Short mmCIF file of C-alpha atoms and ligand atoms in Angstrom, two decimals:
data_model
loop_
_atom_site.label_atom_id
_atom_site.label_comp_id
_atom_site.label_asym_id
_atom_site.label_seq_id
_atom_site.Cartn_x
_atom_site.Cartn_y
_atom_site.Cartn_z
CA MET A 878 48.03 -42.27 -131.50
CA ARG A 879 47.62 -45.78 -130.10
CA SER A 880 45.67 -46.75 -127.01
CA ILE A 881 45.96 -43.39 -125.33
CA THR A 882 44.67 -43.29 -121.78
CA LYS A 883 44.68 -40.13 -119.72
CA GLU A 884 43.32 -39.64 -116.25
CA PHE A 885 42.70 -36.62 -114.08
CA PRO A 886 41.87 -36.93 -110.41
CA GLY A 887 38.41 -38.50 -110.41
CA VAL A 888 38.02 -38.39 -114.23
CA LYS A 889 39.15 -40.83 -116.87
CA ALA A 890 39.18 -38.37 -119.75
CA LEU A 891 40.54 -40.83 -122.33
CA SER A 892 40.53 -44.55 -122.24
CA ASP A 893 42.28 -46.52 -124.92
CA VAL A 894 41.77 -43.97 -127.70
CA SER A 895 43.37 -44.50 -131.09
CA ILE A 896 43.47 -42.23 -134.09
CA THR A 897 45.40 -42.40 -137.34
CA VAL A 898 46.10 -39.30 -139.41
CA ARG A 899 47.52 -39.64 -142.88
CA ALA A 900 50.07 -37.23 -144.28
CA GLY A 901 48.47 -34.18 -145.86
CA GLU A 902 44.89 -34.99 -144.90
CA ILE A 903 42.31 -33.02 -142.96
CA HIS A 904 41.16 -35.15 -140.11
CA ALA A 905 38.22 -34.08 -137.99
CA ILE A 906 37.47 -35.10 -134.43
CA CYS A 907 33.85 -35.00 -133.37
CA GLY A 908 32.19 -35.73 -130.08
CA GLU A 909 29.95 -34.27 -127.41
CA ASN A 910 31.10 -31.71 -124.86
CA GLY A 911 33.46 -33.39 -122.46
CA ALA A 912 34.08 -36.39 -124.74
CA GLY A 913 37.84 -35.88 -124.53
CA LYS A 914 38.69 -34.15 -127.81
CA SER A 915 40.77 -31.31 -126.42
CA THR A 916 42.50 -33.63 -123.97
CA LEU A 917 43.56 -35.93 -126.80
CA MET A 918 45.06 -33.01 -128.69
CA LYS A 919 46.85 -31.77 -125.58
CA VAL A 920 48.43 -35.20 -125.25
CA LEU A 921 49.53 -35.05 -128.88
CA SER A 922 51.07 -31.60 -128.60
CA GLY A 923 52.93 -32.17 -125.36
CA VAL A 924 50.74 -29.95 -123.18
CA TYR A 925 50.33 -33.15 -121.20
CA PRO A 926 53.88 -34.45 -121.50
CA PHE A 927 55.15 -37.95 -122.03
CA GLY A 928 54.74 -39.88 -118.80
CA THR A 929 51.40 -38.33 -117.86
CA TYR A 930 49.45 -40.58 -120.22
CA THR A 931 49.77 -44.16 -121.35
CA GLY A 932 49.83 -45.38 -124.94
CA ASP A 933 52.05 -44.44 -127.88
CA ILE A 934 52.28 -41.52 -130.25
CA TRP A 935 53.75 -42.47 -133.60
CA TYR A 936 54.85 -39.58 -135.76
CA GLN A 937 56.62 -39.90 -139.10
CA GLY A 938 57.46 -43.53 -138.48
CA GLU A 939 58.69 -43.41 -134.92
CA ILE A 940 57.46 -43.19 -131.37
CA VAL A 941 57.75 -39.66 -130.03
CA GLU A 942 57.90 -38.66 -126.39
CA PHE A 943 57.28 -34.92 -126.21
CA LYS A 944 58.23 -33.43 -122.89
CA ASP A 945 56.55 -30.09 -123.57
CA ILE A 946 54.90 -28.00 -126.30
CA ARG A 947 58.22 -26.74 -127.55
CA ALA A 948 59.28 -30.30 -128.26
CA SER A 949 56.21 -30.96 -130.37
CA GLU A 950 56.65 -27.62 -132.13
CA ARG A 951 60.21 -28.54 -133.04
CA ALA A 952 58.81 -31.68 -134.63
CA GLY A 953 56.43 -29.54 -136.70
CA ILE A 954 53.24 -29.90 -134.69
CA ALA A 955 51.40 -26.69 -133.83
CA ILE A 956 48.24 -26.45 -131.78
CA ILE A 957 45.71 -23.66 -131.68
CA HIS A 958 43.78 -24.03 -128.49
CA GLN A 959 40.05 -23.84 -127.99
CA GLU A 960 40.47 -20.93 -125.62
CA LEU A 961 42.56 -18.24 -127.24
CA ALA A 962 45.96 -17.80 -125.68
CA LEU A 963 47.34 -14.52 -126.97
CA ILE A 964 48.79 -11.84 -124.70
CA PRO A 965 46.32 -8.92 -124.73
CA GLU A 966 48.88 -6.21 -123.95
CA LEU A 967 51.28 -7.21 -126.73
CA SER A 968 50.98 -6.28 -130.38
CA ILE A 969 50.05 -8.63 -133.19
CA THR A 970 53.69 -8.89 -134.27
CA GLU A 971 54.90 -9.52 -130.73
CA ASN A 972 52.34 -12.24 -130.26
CA ILE A 973 53.11 -13.95 -133.54
CA PHE A 974 56.80 -14.13 -132.77
CA LEU A 975 56.54 -14.78 -129.05
CA GLY A 976 59.09 -17.48 -128.24
CA ASN A 977 60.07 -17.56 -131.87
CA GLU A 978 61.73 -14.18 -132.30
CA ILE A 979 63.78 -13.28 -135.35
CA GLU A 980 67.30 -12.63 -134.13
CA HIS A 981 70.24 -10.76 -135.55
CA GLY A 982 73.46 -10.70 -133.56
CA GLY A 983 71.67 -11.36 -130.30
CA ARG A 984 68.99 -8.72 -130.87
CA ILE A 985 65.45 -9.08 -131.98
CA ASP A 986 64.95 -7.76 -135.47
CA TRP A 987 61.55 -6.08 -135.10
CA ARG A 988 61.63 -4.62 -138.58
CA ALA A 989 61.95 -8.03 -140.15
CA ALA A 990 59.36 -9.40 -137.75
CA LYS A 991 56.89 -6.71 -138.69
CA LEU A 992 57.38 -7.29 -142.39
CA ARG A 993 56.95 -10.99 -141.91
CA ALA A 994 53.86 -10.36 -139.80
CA MET A 995 52.32 -8.23 -142.55
CA ASP A 996 52.92 -11.04 -144.96
CA LEU A 997 51.30 -13.56 -142.62
CA LEU A 998 48.34 -11.29 -141.93
CA ALA A 999 47.74 -11.02 -145.65
CA ARG A 1000 47.89 -14.79 -145.89
CA VAL A 1001 45.21 -15.27 -143.24
CA GLY A 1002 43.24 -12.33 -144.58
CA LEU A 1003 43.43 -10.05 -141.57
CA ASP A 1004 43.49 -6.38 -142.44
CA GLU A 1005 45.05 -4.86 -139.32
CA ASP A 1006 48.16 -2.90 -138.48
CA PRO A 1007 50.65 -5.42 -137.00
CA ASP A 1008 51.38 -2.92 -134.20
CA THR A 1009 47.81 -3.16 -132.91
CA GLN A 1010 47.53 -4.56 -129.43
CA ILE A 1011 45.63 -7.83 -129.23
CA LYS A 1012 43.21 -6.44 -126.68
CA HIS A 1013 41.76 -4.16 -129.33
CA LEU A 1014 40.81 -7.09 -131.55
CA GLY A 1015 37.60 -9.09 -131.33
CA VAL A 1016 37.75 -12.84 -130.76
CA GLY A 1017 37.32 -13.59 -134.45
CA LYS A 1018 40.32 -11.53 -135.44
CA GLN A 1019 42.34 -12.98 -132.59
CA GLN A 1020 41.68 -16.40 -134.05
CA LEU A 1021 43.29 -15.30 -137.31
CA VAL A 1022 46.33 -14.05 -135.41
CA GLU A 1023 46.57 -17.46 -133.75
CA ILE A 1024 46.73 -19.06 -137.16
CA ALA A 1025 49.35 -16.62 -138.37
CA LYS A 1026 51.31 -17.53 -135.27
CA ALA A 1027 51.12 -21.23 -136.12
CA LEU A 1028 52.18 -20.58 -139.71
CA VAL A 1029 55.35 -18.83 -138.67
CA LYS A 1030 56.64 -22.11 -137.33
CA ASP A 1031 57.53 -24.72 -139.86
CA VAL A 1032 54.35 -26.64 -139.32
CA LYS A 1033 53.65 -30.12 -140.73
CA LEU A 1034 50.66 -30.96 -138.59
CA LEU A 1035 48.32 -28.21 -137.53
CA ILE A 1036 45.84 -28.87 -134.73
CA LEU A 1037 42.83 -26.58 -134.59
CA ASP A 1038 40.55 -26.90 -131.59
CA GLU A 1039 37.24 -25.29 -132.61
CA PRO A 1040 38.87 -22.65 -134.78
CA THR A 1041 35.63 -21.30 -136.22
CA ALA A 1042 33.58 -21.26 -133.03
CA ALA A 1043 33.99 -17.51 -132.69
CA LEU A 1044 33.86 -16.72 -136.39
CA ASN A 1045 30.96 -15.69 -138.57
CA GLU A 1046 30.00 -17.51 -141.73
CA ASP A 1047 32.28 -15.53 -144.06
CA ASP A 1048 35.31 -15.68 -141.82
CA SER A 1049 34.72 -19.38 -141.20
CA GLN A 1050 34.65 -20.06 -144.93
CA HIS A 1051 37.80 -18.03 -145.32
CA LEU A 1052 39.48 -20.09 -142.63
CA LEU A 1053 38.36 -23.37 -144.17
CA ASP A 1054 39.82 -22.23 -147.49
CA LEU A 1055 43.02 -21.43 -145.66
CA ILE A 1056 43.16 -24.95 -144.21
CA ARG A 1057 42.49 -26.40 -147.66
CA GLY A 1058 45.30 -24.24 -149.02
CA LEU A 1059 47.65 -25.61 -146.37
CA LYS A 1060 46.61 -29.11 -147.29
CA ALA A 1061 47.57 -28.39 -150.90
CA LYS A 1062 51.01 -27.50 -149.57
CA GLY A 1063 51.23 -30.83 -147.76
CA ILE A 1064 50.31 -29.65 -144.27
CA ALA A 1065 48.00 -32.02 -142.46
CA SER A 1066 45.37 -30.68 -140.09
CA ILE A 1067 43.42 -32.10 -137.23
CA MET A 1068 40.32 -30.06 -136.66
CA ILE A 1069 37.84 -30.21 -133.82
CA SER A 1070 34.50 -28.58 -134.42
CA HIS A 1071 30.88 -28.68 -133.37
CA LYS A 1072 29.90 -27.09 -136.66
CA LEU A 1073 29.17 -30.33 -138.42
CA ASN A 1074 28.35 -28.69 -141.75
CA GLU A 1075 31.94 -27.45 -141.88
CA ILE A 1076 33.30 -30.86 -140.96
CA GLU A 1077 31.25 -32.40 -143.72
CA GLN A 1078 32.68 -29.86 -146.18
CA ILE A 1079 36.32 -30.07 -145.31
CA ALA A 1080 37.26 -33.35 -143.67
CA ASP A 1081 38.87 -36.31 -145.41
CA SER A 1082 38.33 -38.51 -142.37
CA ILE A 1083 36.39 -38.12 -139.15
CA THR A 1084 37.14 -39.81 -135.86
CA ILE A 1085 34.31 -39.86 -133.38
CA ILE A 1086 34.95 -39.93 -129.66
CA ARG A 1087 32.32 -40.60 -127.05
CA ASP A 1088 32.92 -40.63 -123.29
CA GLY A 1089 36.67 -40.86 -123.72
CA GLN A 1090 36.57 -43.72 -126.18
CA THR A 1091 37.04 -44.00 -129.92
CA ILE A 1092 33.78 -44.98 -131.52
CA GLU A 1093 34.73 -45.07 -135.19
CA THR A 1094 36.61 -43.38 -137.99
CA LEU A 1095 34.61 -42.40 -141.04
CA ASP A 1096 36.17 -42.09 -144.45
CA VAL A 1097 34.44 -39.16 -146.10
CA ALA A 1098 35.66 -39.98 -149.60
CA ALA A 1099 33.95 -43.37 -149.35
CA GLY A 1100 30.63 -41.50 -149.29
CA GLY A 1101 27.55 -41.70 -147.11
CA VAL A 1102 28.90 -39.33 -144.49
CA ASP A 1103 26.58 -36.44 -143.70
CA GLU A 1104 25.68 -34.48 -140.60
CA ASP A 1105 23.11 -37.02 -139.48
CA ARG A 1106 25.62 -39.80 -139.80
CA ILE A 1107 28.12 -37.87 -137.64
CA ILE A 1108 25.47 -37.12 -135.03
CA ARG A 1109 24.52 -40.76 -134.84
CA GLY A 1110 28.13 -41.59 -134.05
CA MET A 1111 28.42 -38.82 -131.49
CA VAL A 1112 25.26 -39.43 -129.50
CA GLY A 1113 24.46 -43.00 -130.43
CA ARG A 1114 21.11 -42.14 -132.00
CA SER A 1115 19.61 -39.86 -134.64
CA LEU A 1116 18.42 -36.42 -133.78
CA GLU A 1117 15.05 -35.90 -135.42
CA SER A 1118 15.10 -32.15 -135.38
CA ARG A 1119 17.60 -29.48 -134.44
CA TYR A 1120 15.05 -27.08 -132.98
CA PRO A 1121 12.40 -28.02 -130.46
CA ASP A 1122 8.78 -27.34 -131.45
CA ARG A 1123 7.08 -24.42 -129.84
CA THR A 1124 3.91 -22.39 -130.05
CA PRO A 1125 4.90 -18.92 -128.91
CA LYS A 1126 2.61 -17.08 -126.49
CA ILE A 1127 3.56 -13.50 -127.01
CA GLY A 1128 2.23 -10.75 -124.78
CA GLU A 1129 2.69 -7.00 -124.33
CA VAL A 1130 5.83 -5.03 -124.96
CA PHE A 1131 7.49 -4.80 -121.55
CA PHE A 1132 11.01 -3.73 -122.45
CA ARG A 1133 12.02 -0.91 -124.75
CA VAL A 1134 15.26 0.75 -125.67
CA GLU A 1135 14.88 4.13 -127.39
CA ASP A 1136 17.37 6.04 -129.45
CA TRP A 1137 20.36 4.36 -127.85
CA THR A 1138 23.74 5.89 -128.69
CA ILE A 1139 27.06 4.70 -127.35
CA GLN A 1140 30.56 5.99 -127.89
CA HIS A 1141 33.63 3.83 -128.33
CA PRO A 1142 35.54 3.70 -125.00
CA GLN A 1143 38.87 4.76 -126.53
CA VAL A 1144 37.90 6.61 -129.69
CA PRO A 1145 35.33 9.28 -128.79
CA GLU A 1146 34.53 10.20 -132.38
CA ARG A 1147 33.42 6.66 -133.08
CA LEU A 1148 29.83 5.75 -132.30
CA VAL A 1149 29.52 2.01 -131.89
CA VAL A 1150 25.76 2.16 -131.37
CA LYS A 1151 23.83 4.86 -133.21
CA GLY A 1152 20.28 5.89 -132.38
CA SER A 1153 19.06 2.33 -132.05
CA SER A 1154 15.63 1.41 -130.76
CA LEU A 1155 14.26 -2.01 -129.99
CA GLU A 1156 11.48 -3.62 -128.04
CA VAL A 1157 10.80 -6.98 -126.49
CA ARG A 1158 7.41 -8.49 -125.67
CA ARG A 1159 6.67 -10.91 -122.89
CA GLY A 1160 7.23 -14.46 -124.04
CA GLU A 1161 9.11 -13.32 -127.09
CA ILE A 1162 12.47 -14.52 -128.38
CA VAL A 1163 14.04 -11.63 -130.25
CA GLY A 1164 17.02 -12.38 -132.44
CA ILE A 1165 19.80 -9.98 -133.30
CA ALA A 1166 21.72 -10.66 -136.49
CA GLY A 1167 24.77 -8.79 -137.63
CA LEU A 1168 28.27 -9.32 -138.88
CA MET A 1169 31.27 -9.37 -136.62
CA GLY A 1170 31.99 -5.81 -135.54
CA ALA A 1171 28.46 -4.58 -136.30
CA GLY A 1172 27.96 -3.58 -132.67
CA ARG A 1173 25.67 -6.35 -131.42
CA THR A 1174 27.72 -7.14 -128.33
CA GLU A 1175 28.34 -3.43 -127.70
CA LEU A 1176 24.60 -2.80 -127.87
CA ALA A 1177 23.86 -5.63 -125.45
CA MET A 1178 26.62 -4.77 -123.00
CA SER A 1179 25.81 -1.08 -122.96
CA ILE A 1180 22.17 -1.89 -122.14
CA PHE A 1181 23.35 -4.26 -119.44
CA GLY A 1182 24.43 -1.64 -116.93
CA ARG A 1183 26.60 0.35 -119.32
CA SER A 1184 29.27 -2.34 -119.17
CA TYR A 1185 30.65 -1.24 -122.53
CA GLY A 1186 31.53 2.15 -123.98
CA THR A 1187 30.44 5.62 -122.97
CA TYR A 1188 26.74 6.31 -122.72
CA LEU A 1189 25.69 9.32 -124.81
CA SER A 1190 21.92 9.19 -125.06
CA GLY A 1191 18.89 6.96 -125.02
CA ARG A 1192 16.27 5.62 -122.67
CA ILE A 1193 15.38 2.21 -121.31
CA ILE A 1194 11.76 1.60 -120.43
CA LYS A 1195 10.71 -1.47 -118.53
CA ASP A 1196 7.12 -2.22 -117.57
CA GLY A 1197 6.11 1.28 -118.61
CA GLU A 1198 8.69 3.12 -116.53
CA GLU A 1199 12.01 4.56 -117.46
CA ILE A 1200 14.86 2.87 -115.65
CA VAL A 1201 18.44 4.02 -115.41
CA LEU A 1202 20.95 1.20 -115.35
CA LYS A 1203 24.22 2.83 -114.41
CA ASP A 1204 26.04 -0.37 -113.54
CA VAL A 1205 25.73 -4.13 -113.75
CA GLU A 1206 24.41 -4.35 -110.24
CA SER A 1207 21.42 -2.16 -111.04
CA ALA A 1208 20.83 -4.09 -114.27
CA ILE A 1209 20.62 -7.33 -112.30
CA GLU A 1210 18.43 -5.57 -109.74
CA HIS A 1211 16.01 -4.64 -112.52
CA GLY A 1212 15.80 -8.20 -113.76
CA LEU A 1213 18.27 -8.16 -116.64
CA ALA A 1214 20.80 -10.90 -117.31
CA TYR A 1215 23.55 -11.04 -119.89
CA VAL A 1216 25.36 -14.17 -120.99
CA SER A 1217 28.60 -12.94 -122.51
CA GLU A 1218 30.07 -14.32 -125.72
CA ASP A 1219 33.46 -14.32 -124.07
CA ARG A 1220 33.14 -16.86 -121.31
CA LYS A 1221 36.78 -16.91 -120.34
CA GLN A 1222 37.28 -13.17 -119.87
CA LEU A 1223 33.81 -12.01 -118.88
CA GLY A 1224 31.56 -14.97 -118.25
CA LEU A 1225 33.46 -16.81 -115.55
CA ASN A 1226 35.97 -16.34 -112.82
CA LEU A 1227 38.22 -19.26 -113.68
CA LEU A 1228 39.50 -19.49 -110.11
CA ASP A 1229 36.04 -20.30 -108.78
CA THR A 1230 34.37 -23.64 -108.31
CA ILE A 1231 31.34 -24.64 -110.35
CA LYS A 1232 28.91 -24.10 -107.48
CA ARG A 1233 30.31 -20.68 -106.63
CA SER A 1234 30.06 -19.61 -110.26
CA ILE A 1235 26.45 -20.65 -110.52
CA VAL A 1236 25.25 -18.62 -107.55
CA SER A 1237 27.62 -15.70 -108.01
CA ALA A 1238 25.26 -13.27 -109.75
CA LYS A 1239 22.68 -13.36 -106.96
CA LEU A 1240 24.26 -14.31 -103.67
CA ARG A 1241 21.40 -12.74 -101.73
CA LYS A 1242 19.14 -15.54 -102.87
CA ILE A 1243 21.10 -18.08 -100.87
CA ALA A 1244 22.07 -15.92 -97.92
CA ARG A 1245 20.56 -16.11 -94.50
CA ARG A 1246 21.14 -13.01 -92.40
CA GLY A 1247 23.99 -12.04 -94.67
CA VAL A 1248 25.72 -15.41 -94.50
CA ILE A 1249 25.82 -17.82 -97.41
CA ASP A 1250 23.98 -21.04 -96.77
CA ASN A 1251 26.48 -23.62 -98.00
CA SER A 1252 24.13 -26.51 -98.26
CA ARG A 1253 21.64 -24.49 -100.32
CA GLU A 1254 24.49 -23.37 -102.54
CA HIS A 1255 25.47 -26.97 -103.10
CA GLY A 1256 21.89 -28.06 -103.65
CA ILE A 1257 21.21 -25.38 -106.23
CA ALA A 1258 24.41 -26.14 -108.11
CA GLU A 1259 23.54 -29.86 -108.09
CA ASP A 1260 20.13 -29.03 -109.49
CA TYR A 1261 21.62 -27.10 -112.43
CA ARG A 1262 24.23 -29.79 -112.97
CA LYS A 1263 21.44 -32.29 -113.54
CA ARG A 1264 19.16 -30.00 -115.54
CA LEU A 1265 21.84 -28.77 -117.91
CA ARG A 1266 23.81 -32.02 -117.79
CA ILE A 1267 27.05 -30.33 -116.83
CA LYS A 1268 29.67 -33.02 -117.08
CA THR A 1269 31.73 -33.04 -113.90
CA PRO A 1270 32.45 -35.43 -111.07
CA SER A 1271 31.42 -32.74 -108.58
CA VAL A 1272 30.12 -29.17 -108.43
CA GLU A 1273 32.96 -28.52 -105.98
CA ALA A 1274 35.43 -28.78 -108.90
CA GLY A 1275 36.97 -25.67 -110.43
CA VAL A 1276 35.29 -24.30 -113.55
CA SER A 1277 38.69 -24.19 -115.25
CA LYS A 1278 38.68 -28.00 -115.19
CA LEU A 1279 35.52 -28.24 -117.29
CA SER A 1280 35.51 -28.77 -121.02
CA GLY A 1281 34.67 -25.65 -123.05
CA GLY A 1282 31.06 -26.55 -123.70
CA ASN A 1283 30.45 -27.39 -120.08
CA GLN A 1284 31.88 -24.04 -118.99
CA GLN A 1285 29.30 -22.44 -121.24
CA LYS A 1286 26.55 -24.34 -119.46
CA VAL A 1287 27.79 -23.00 -116.13
CA VAL A 1288 27.53 -19.43 -117.44
CA LEU A 1289 23.97 -20.12 -118.53
CA ALA A 1290 23.13 -21.62 -115.17
CA LYS A 1291 24.53 -18.57 -113.43
CA TRP A 1292 22.14 -16.24 -115.22
CA MET A 1293 19.16 -18.55 -115.04
CA PHE A 1294 19.66 -18.55 -111.29
CA THR A 1295 19.06 -14.78 -111.15
CA ASP A 1296 15.56 -15.46 -112.51
CA PRO A 1297 15.66 -12.51 -114.92
CA ASP A 1298 12.75 -10.86 -116.75
CA LEU A 1299 14.95 -10.20 -119.73
CA LEU A 1300 17.72 -12.61 -120.63
CA ILE A 1301 20.24 -11.39 -123.16
CA LEU A 1302 22.21 -14.21 -124.70
CA ASP A 1303 25.31 -13.44 -126.72
CA GLU A 1304 26.31 -16.44 -128.83
CA PRO A 1305 25.05 -18.87 -126.19
CA THR A 1306 25.67 -22.05 -128.16
CA ARG A 1307 29.22 -21.29 -129.18
CA GLY A 1308 31.25 -24.47 -128.70
CA ILE A 1309 28.19 -26.46 -127.67
CA ASP A 1310 27.56 -29.89 -129.14
CA VAL A 1311 24.41 -30.60 -131.16
CA GLY A 1312 22.62 -32.47 -128.41
CA ALA A 1313 23.33 -29.84 -125.78
CA LYS A 1314 22.28 -27.11 -128.22
CA TYR A 1315 18.86 -28.68 -128.38
CA GLU A 1316 18.74 -28.63 -124.58
CA ILE A 1317 19.72 -24.96 -124.53
CA TYR A 1318 17.04 -24.07 -127.07
CA THR A 1319 14.53 -25.89 -124.89
CA ILE A 1320 15.68 -23.86 -121.89
CA ILE A 1321 15.36 -20.60 -123.85
CA GLN A 1322 11.89 -21.55 -124.99
CA ASN A 1323 10.82 -22.49 -121.48
CA LEU A 1324 11.98 -19.12 -120.19
CA ALA A 1325 9.91 -17.46 -122.89
CA ALA A 1326 6.93 -19.64 -122.06
CA GLN A 1327 7.14 -18.28 -118.50
CA GLY A 1328 6.57 -14.81 -119.93
CA LYS A 1329 10.16 -13.70 -119.90
CA GLY A 1330 11.75 -11.85 -122.76
CA VAL A 1331 14.82 -13.20 -124.49
CA ILE A 1332 17.26 -11.38 -126.74
CA LEU A 1333 19.39 -13.80 -128.72
CA ILE A 1334 22.51 -12.57 -130.48
CA SER A 1335 23.84 -15.18 -132.85
CA SER A 1336 26.15 -15.42 -135.81
CA GLU A 1337 24.45 -18.56 -136.93
CA LEU A 1338 21.52 -17.58 -139.08
CA PRO A 1339 19.95 -21.07 -139.01
CA GLU A 1340 19.85 -20.78 -135.23
CA LEU A 1341 18.10 -17.41 -135.36
CA LEU A 1342 15.67 -18.66 -137.96
CA GLY A 1343 15.13 -21.80 -135.92
CA ILE A 1344 14.13 -20.25 -132.62
CA ALA A 1345 13.58 -16.48 -132.80
CA ASP A 1346 10.11 -14.95 -133.18
CA ARG A 1347 11.42 -11.75 -134.66
CA ILE A 1348 14.87 -10.66 -135.79
CA TYR A 1349 16.56 -7.28 -135.76
CA THR A 1350 19.49 -6.77 -138.07
CA VAL A 1351 22.40 -4.54 -137.10
CA PHE A 1352 24.81 -2.87 -139.46
CA GLU A 1353 27.57 -0.50 -138.36
CA GLY A 1354 25.97 0.23 -135.01
CA GLN A 1355 22.49 0.81 -136.37
CA ILE A 1356 19.42 -1.34 -136.38
CA THR A 1357 18.57 -1.65 -140.04
CA ASP A 1358 15.56 -3.92 -140.04
CA ASP A 1359 12.98 -5.71 -137.93
CA ILE A 1360 11.79 -8.91 -139.55
CA PRO A 1361 9.20 -11.36 -138.20
CA ALA A 1362 10.62 -14.88 -138.22
CA SER A 1363 7.88 -16.01 -140.60
CA GLN A 1364 9.24 -13.62 -143.23
CA ALA A 1365 12.94 -13.98 -142.50
CA THR A 1366 15.25 -15.82 -144.84
CA PRO A 1367 19.04 -16.06 -144.85
CA GLU A 1368 18.99 -13.81 -147.93
CA ASN A 1369 16.91 -10.93 -146.61
CA LEU A 1370 18.71 -11.09 -143.26
CA MET A 1371 22.06 -10.96 -144.97
CA ARG A 1372 20.94 -8.01 -147.07
CA SER A 1373 19.93 -5.99 -144.02
CA MET A 1374 23.08 -7.05 -142.18
CA THR A 1375 25.29 -5.61 -144.86
CA SER A 1376 23.66 -2.31 -145.76
CA ALA A 1377 22.24 0.73 -144.06
CA LYS A 1378 19.16 0.34 -146.27
CA LYS A 1379 16.36 1.22 -143.86
CA LYS A 1380 16.52 3.86 -141.16
CA ALA A 1381 16.32 2.70 -137.54
CA ASN A 1382 13.05 0.87 -137.09
CA ALA A 1383 10.38 3.52 -136.93
N1 ATP B 803 42.76 -30.29 -116.18
C1 ATP B 803 41.71 -31.09 -115.95
N2 ATP B 803 41.44 -31.55 -114.70
C2 ATP B 803 40.38 -32.37 -114.47
N3 ATP B 803 39.52 -32.78 -115.40
C3 ATP B 803 39.73 -32.36 -116.66
C4 ATP B 803 40.82 -31.49 -117.00
N4 ATP B 803 40.76 -31.23 -118.33
C5 ATP B 803 39.68 -31.90 -118.80
N5 ATP B 803 39.07 -32.59 -117.80
C6 ATP B 803 37.89 -33.46 -117.95
O1 ATP B 803 38.14 -34.39 -118.99
C7 ATP B 803 36.97 -34.60 -119.79
C8 ATP B 803 37.28 -34.30 -121.24
O2 ATP B 803 37.48 -32.90 -121.40
P1 ATP B 803 37.86 -32.24 -122.79
O3 ATP B 803 38.18 -30.82 -122.52
O4 ATP B 803 38.89 -33.06 -123.47
O5 ATP B 803 36.47 -32.35 -123.58
P2 ATP B 803 36.11 -31.90 -125.08
O6 ATP B 803 35.75 -33.13 -125.84
O7 ATP B 803 37.18 -31.06 -125.63
O8 ATP B 803 34.75 -31.05 -124.84
P3 ATP B 803 34.22 -29.65 -125.49
O9 ATP B 803 33.54 -29.99 -126.76
O10 ATP B 803 33.21 -29.17 -124.48
O11 ATP B 803 35.38 -28.74 -125.62
C9 ATP B 803 35.89 -33.70 -119.18
O12 ATP B 803 35.10 -34.49 -118.33
C10 ATP B 803 36.67 -32.68 -118.39
O13 ATP B 803 35.92 -32.20 -117.30
MG1 MG B 804 37.33 -29.06 -126.10
#
């Protein structure tokens, strides 16, 4: 791609960006949130068609002018977007072959499609019935279906925009192996990721983009490329430490969940949370570690106004009194906040503007006699824009126009605005660049320093070890261990995350 420039109203997303990908290599693109990575890949894959950008795309020796995604797909370029794009109501097979159906005499051959799908699922390591509807799969599994869907096309260049953001360590490694396997078959990949350790492992070259401009391309084989080197390129300086220093001031237990049991919403005989108890002290950051599907999100959501599953039994005690949180409204009323791991489906209304999104969980705070005070709304949104460094020309812009990481910051701002006593964060740094992660950790620590309680669900063990005071492990819906951060290691966490060793914390 030579001298690519792409503008949106009021934003120059890319200016004069160039990138060269060699046949069969794995080429990474790194850069801060809003740097222009996804936009560049949308230009390449025809999402932004020829004519809407300037500059040239050279592919296999000639200039290509893709007029849509189908045109780039025909040329062997497949893109897996940052935000998953499967149809929830359709099955795995139907999604894989959507727009690419196997035909026989003018009819779709579903039998052949299903067989092919099973083959593809095995290749990506997803153990699911191909007839399963997408909506019953977690984000991690959906990601694997996306890859199966790309493989069904005769792909020569695979573009992966943060493919491992929603995956745990094991699944991420599996996916990286898959990409390496494709490379061995001559398929080149372009991969965008904020997980720099993965980039370091897998990339042959790395192009760094900052503020819509190419900064440099690093040749990994030449040596000397490590995470710190990449960060220096991304932010223009070194980052001394990944986790801000903090001396915790931990007070009394103020929030307790006792013997919490939740049934699966569709399958009554399945208990997704089983007799789990936990407590949070004032000023404490409590981590929750568990594998994908262990029930961490289900636990959090069911506490947060029973927004998941069917409540069977259990009590919630806050400030010494039992409270009953029958819906989200009452949870907010009682000072709880929940930042969802799924920002697109649950975290944001994508039709709203940034400022509307930020105030949406507590409109009463900006109302005067039941009418929203527009200038306060604007002022508050501006304040969060500055504090969290949300990259946008204006808070009046739609949230759908923000880059992924910046959308995440809006979700955080929304819940900070409710001024909660207990903030539950579910994968809050997913898709967030290293610099902004540090800012988010600082925000979490500041909330704790104000005497609030924080529950942090994270698939990244280093993150839990870096900022939690105490970590619960969850395995198959049960809390299996309760480990003070000073004693936690990746090994003992992993052990408790993968076995029902101990009974629920007594
Ligand atoms: N459809 C759009 N309309 C207006 N502005 C847009 C649109 N899409 C992207 N932008 C802006 O272009 C810039 C680059 O966005 P892009 O999504 O490419 O960032 P990114 O590098 O992928 O970031 P992230 O790591 O957060 O995903 C951002 O400032 C973003 O707000
Ligand atoms: Mg992006």
